Backbone as a ProteinNet text record, in pm:
[ID]
protein_1_A
[PRIMARY]
DESEGVRFRFGIKGGGCSGLSYSLGFEYDINQELDTLDEINDIPVVLFNQDIPIIEGTKIDFKQNMMGGGFTINNPNAVMSCGCGSSFRTEETVGAPEKC
[TERTIARY]
357.6	354	273.5	170.9	81.2	151.3	254.4	321.7	418.1	445.5	535.4	470.4	539.2	486.9	401.1	380.4	300.2	387.9	326	396.1	313.2	376.9	310.2	257.4	128.3	72	43.9	90.6	67.5	11.1	-93.7	-154.5	-249.8	-333.9	-432.7	-569.8	-671.4	-808.4	-884	-990.8	-1072.9	-1148.4	-1169.8	-1248	-1173.9	-1239.2	-1181.5	-1215	-1189.6	-1230.2	-1148.3	-1032.1	-951.2	-956.1	-1021.3	-1038.2	-971.1	-856.1	-784.1	-745.8	-731.1	-681.2	-585.6	-502.7	-402.2	-461.9	-404.7	-445.4	-322.4	-326.5	-217.6	-273.3	-199.3	-248.3	-145.2	-188.8	-102.5	-152.1	-59	-92.6	-24.3	-101.4	-46.9	-32	-117.5	-117.2	-78.8	3.7	46.6	-2.3	-64.4	-107.7	6.4	71.1	189.1	159.7	34.8	-0.1	-32.1	-85.3	-131.5	-39.9	47.3	127.8	276.7	346.6	492.8	536.7	631	688.3	824.7	844.1	970.3	1015.1	1140	1189.8	1244.7	1186.4	1225	1264.4	1388.9	1441.1	1419.9	1447.7	1435.7	1292	1193.5	1052.9	994.8	936.2	872	744.4	736.7	624.4	559.1	425.6	348.6	278.7	290.2	228.8	144.8	25.9	-49.6	25.6	47.7	121.6	61.6	-71.9	-137	-115.7	-82.2	-61.9	79.3	174.5	315.3	341.8	290.3	319.4	267.3	160	100.4	172.5	229.2	294.3	446.9	501.6	646.6	713.5	814	887.1	824.7	713.9	645	725.8	728	794.7	688.8	695.8	604.2	685.6	635.3	703.9	601.2	644.4	557.1	603.2	510.5	544.5	462.3	527.9	464.4	464.3	349.4	343.2	250.5	221.2	139.5	-3.3	-49.6	-184.7	-190.8	-77.8	-71.3	27.2	9.8	101	23.7	94	31.9	129.9	88.2	170.6	156.8	268.1	265.4	311.8	246.4	276.4	309.7	429.2	474.3	488.3	390.9	387.6	422.2	538	576.2	485	401.8	310.3	177.7	152.4	26.8	34.7	-62.9	-66.8	-167.9	-251.2	-351.4	-382.6	-399.6	-441.2	-548.9	-621	-733.4	-683.7	-756.5	-720.5	-712	-785.2	-781.3	-650	-572.4	-441.1	-439.5	-554.6	-555.3	-604	-627.5	-679.1	-591.9	-575.6	-489.1	-536.1	-474.9	-503.4	-370.8	-355.7	-239.2	-284.8	-189.7	-225.3	-292.5	-244.8	-297.3	-424.8	-438.6	-550.5	-631.9	-738.4	-818.7	-910.9	-979.5	-1072.6	-1198.4	-1286.5	-1413.5	-1410.3	-1398.4	-1390.8	-1516.8	-1496.3	-1603.3	-1577.9	-1669.8	-1649.7	-1561.2	-1478.2	-1393.8	-1477.5
-373	-458.1	-387.3	-454.1	-394.8	-365.8	-444.4	-425.3	-307.3	-253.5	-139.5	-17.4	46.4	165.5	137.1	10.1	-22.1	-9.4	38	56.7	-5	-33.2	-87.5	29.3	27.4	132.1	73.4	145.9	106.9	226.6	203.5	311.9	258	345.9	308.4	357.1	298.9	345.2	325.7	398.3	385.1	253.6	197.9	75.2	-32.8	-144.6	-253.8	-240.3	-345	-347.5	-252.9	-208.8	-116	26.5	50.8	186.4	215	153	172.9	36.8	28	-94.8	-58.4	-153.5	-130.1	-148.7	-78	-87.9	-121	-232.3	-275.4	-291.9	-249.7	-266.1	-220	-208.7	-163.8	-30	52	187.2	214.3	267.6	308	459.2	531.7	678.3	737.3	840.6	908.1	1051.9	1096.6	1234.9	1311.6	1398.8	1470.9	1552.4	1593.8	1674.7	1591	1470.2	1387.7	1271.1	1231.6	1110.3	1139.4	1045.2	1043.5	913.3	919.7	801.3	777.4	657.7	621.2	489	454.6	324.4	254.9	140.2	65.3	-74.7	-112.5	-243.3	-265.4	-163.7	-166.2	-180.6	-155.8	-163.1	-22.6	26.1	158	150.7	237.1	237.6	375.6	376.6	500.3	508.1	624	648.3	774.6	771.1	895.1	980.5	1106.5	1195.2	1196	1196.7	1205	1077.6	964.5	838.8	822.2	896.7	876.6	883.1	980.6	981.3	857.3	798.1	682.9	553.3	544.1	420.2	429.1	542.6	559.8	452.6	386.4	282.4	143.8	131.5	3.2	-93	-219.7	-324.7	-421.8	-452.4	-546.5	-667.2	-785.5	-908.8	-1006.6	-1094.4	-1200.7	-1330.7	-1400.3	-1525.6	-1638.6	-1749.9	-1870.7	-1976	-2041.9	-2152.3	-2260.5	-2361.3	-2472.2	-2429.8	-2322	-2272.7	-2182.2	-2151.8	-2062.6	-1951.1	-1841.3	-1729.1	-1600.1	-1500.5	-1369.8	-1267.6	-1143.9	-1034	-1018.8	-990.4	-949.5	-804.4	-724.2	-581.1	-547.8	-494.3	-454.7	-303.1	-236.2	-90.9	-46.3	19.7	63.6	171.9	232.7	337.8	282.3	154	92.9	63.3	110.4	86.8	-21.4	-57.5	-161.4	-223.9	-355	-419.9	-521.6	-558.8	-651.2	-794	-888	-1028.6	-1075.8	-1009.8	-1049.8	-1009.1	-920.2	-882.7	-778.9	-733.4	-636.7	-499.3	-480.6	-354.4	-307.5	-175.4	-121.3	16.2	67.7	201.5	263.1	394.4	467.2	560.4	618	712	836.3	883.4	1006	983.7	868.6	842.2	726.3	756.6	652.5	588.1	663	606.6	555.3	499.7	447.4	295.2	227.1	81.6	15.7	-96.1	-179.6	-321.6	-408.8	-550	-615.7	-712.4	-790.7	-881.6
-2626.6	-2508.3	-2398.7	-2347.5	-2248.6	-2115.9	-2080.7	-1951.9	-1953.4	-2071.1	-2079.6	-2017.5	-1926.7	-1861.4	-1740.1	-1706.8	-1589	-1464.4	-1357.8	-1230.5	-1119.3	-1008.3	-890.2	-808.2	-771.8	-687.1	-549.5	-446.6	-308.5	-234.3	-156.2	-80.5	23.7	71.7	172.8	130.5	191.6	170.8	300.6	317.6	436.3	433.9	552.7	562.5	638.1	655.9	731.5	879.1	954.1	1094.6	1182.4	1136.1	1215.3	1163.2	1050.5	1000.6	868.3	840.9	716	660.2	528.2	468.2	355.1	318	215	76.2	-17.8	-156.7	-240	-311.1	-398.8	-539.2	-637.6	-774.3	-875.2	-998.4	-1107.2	-1158	-1201.6	-1247.4	-1379.4	-1474.4	-1603.5	-1613.2	-1542.5	-1549.4	-1414.6	-1418.2	-1296.1	-1301.2	-1192.3	-1179.6	-1112.7	-1185.3	-1135.7	-1010.2	-990.5	-874.4	-751.8	-770.9	-658.8	-623.9	-716.3	-699.9	-689.8	-628	-626.3	-689.9	-782.4	-843.9	-781.3	-730.1	-666.5	-725.3	-708.1	-750	-627.5	-593.8	-474.9	-518.7	-490.8	-533.5	-683	-762.3	-908.8	-958.6	-873.1	-910.8	-906.1	-1017.9	-1013.8	-930.5	-828.4	-734.4	-735.7	-745.8	-741.8	-606.3	-541.9	-411.7	-418.4	-356.9	-341.1	-239.3	-270.5	-180	-39.6	-29.3	102	184.5	121.6	193.5	248.5	195.2	229.6	380	456.2	600.6	673.6	623.8	690.4	655.8	535.1	492.7	491	530.7	530.4	616.4	560.8	632.9	622.7	549.7	536.7	450.4	492.9	416.6	365.3	235.1	171.3	127.7	158.9	121.7	66.8	-20.2	-69.8	-7	57.9	126.1	66.3	46.3	-6.4	102.8	123.8	219.3	164	243.5	197.3	163.6	220.5	195.6	72	13.7	-101.6	-74.5	-140.8	-122.9	-107.3	-59	-43.7	8.2	4.9	51.8	202.6	268.6	408.2	411.4	492.5	500.5	644.4	665.2	798.7	800.5	861.9	867.5	1009.5	1028.4	1162.7	1219.2	1135.7	1180.8	1231.7	1209.4	1253.4	1402.9	1478	1622.6	1657.3	1561.1	1582.4	1447.4	1444.7	1321.2	1351.3	1248.2	1262.1	1244.6	1297.9	1284.9	1141.3	1051	910.8	844.3	907.3	857.4	748.1	702.4	593.2	635.7	763.8	814.3	930	942.5	1047.2	1088.3	1194.6	1246.5	1289.7	1268.4	1317.5	1428.9	1502	1608.2	1551.9	1434.5	1376.4	1296.3	1235.3	1146.6	1199.3	1266.9	1330	1228.7	1146.2	1049.1	1117.8	1041	1092.8	1088.7	1202.5	1202.1	1146.8	1079.6	1029.5	1076.2	1051.2	1086.4	982.6	1025.8	935.2	850.4
[MASK]
++++++++++++++++++++++++++++++++++++++++++++++++++++++++++++++++++++++++++++++++++++++++++++++++++++

């Protein structure tokens, strides 16, 4: 079964109009030196160790509405976000802003 051993990966990457953007995906391989494996609400989640201080306390939810569905991300460390909703900035990590 292909889904066996798959985990949810959540992190950040540079870019977006505010300097940083979120990264969501699936992970089959874990690097013991660079990653942390956690279980949140019975879901195995892989995090890059370097991203943990920036995303600590973040809540991810899936919302469905008449326009479709999508993830909403509430990061208490974000001090600024872009109108597109997928880019943010923290006090410690400014990043290089781009256009939305």
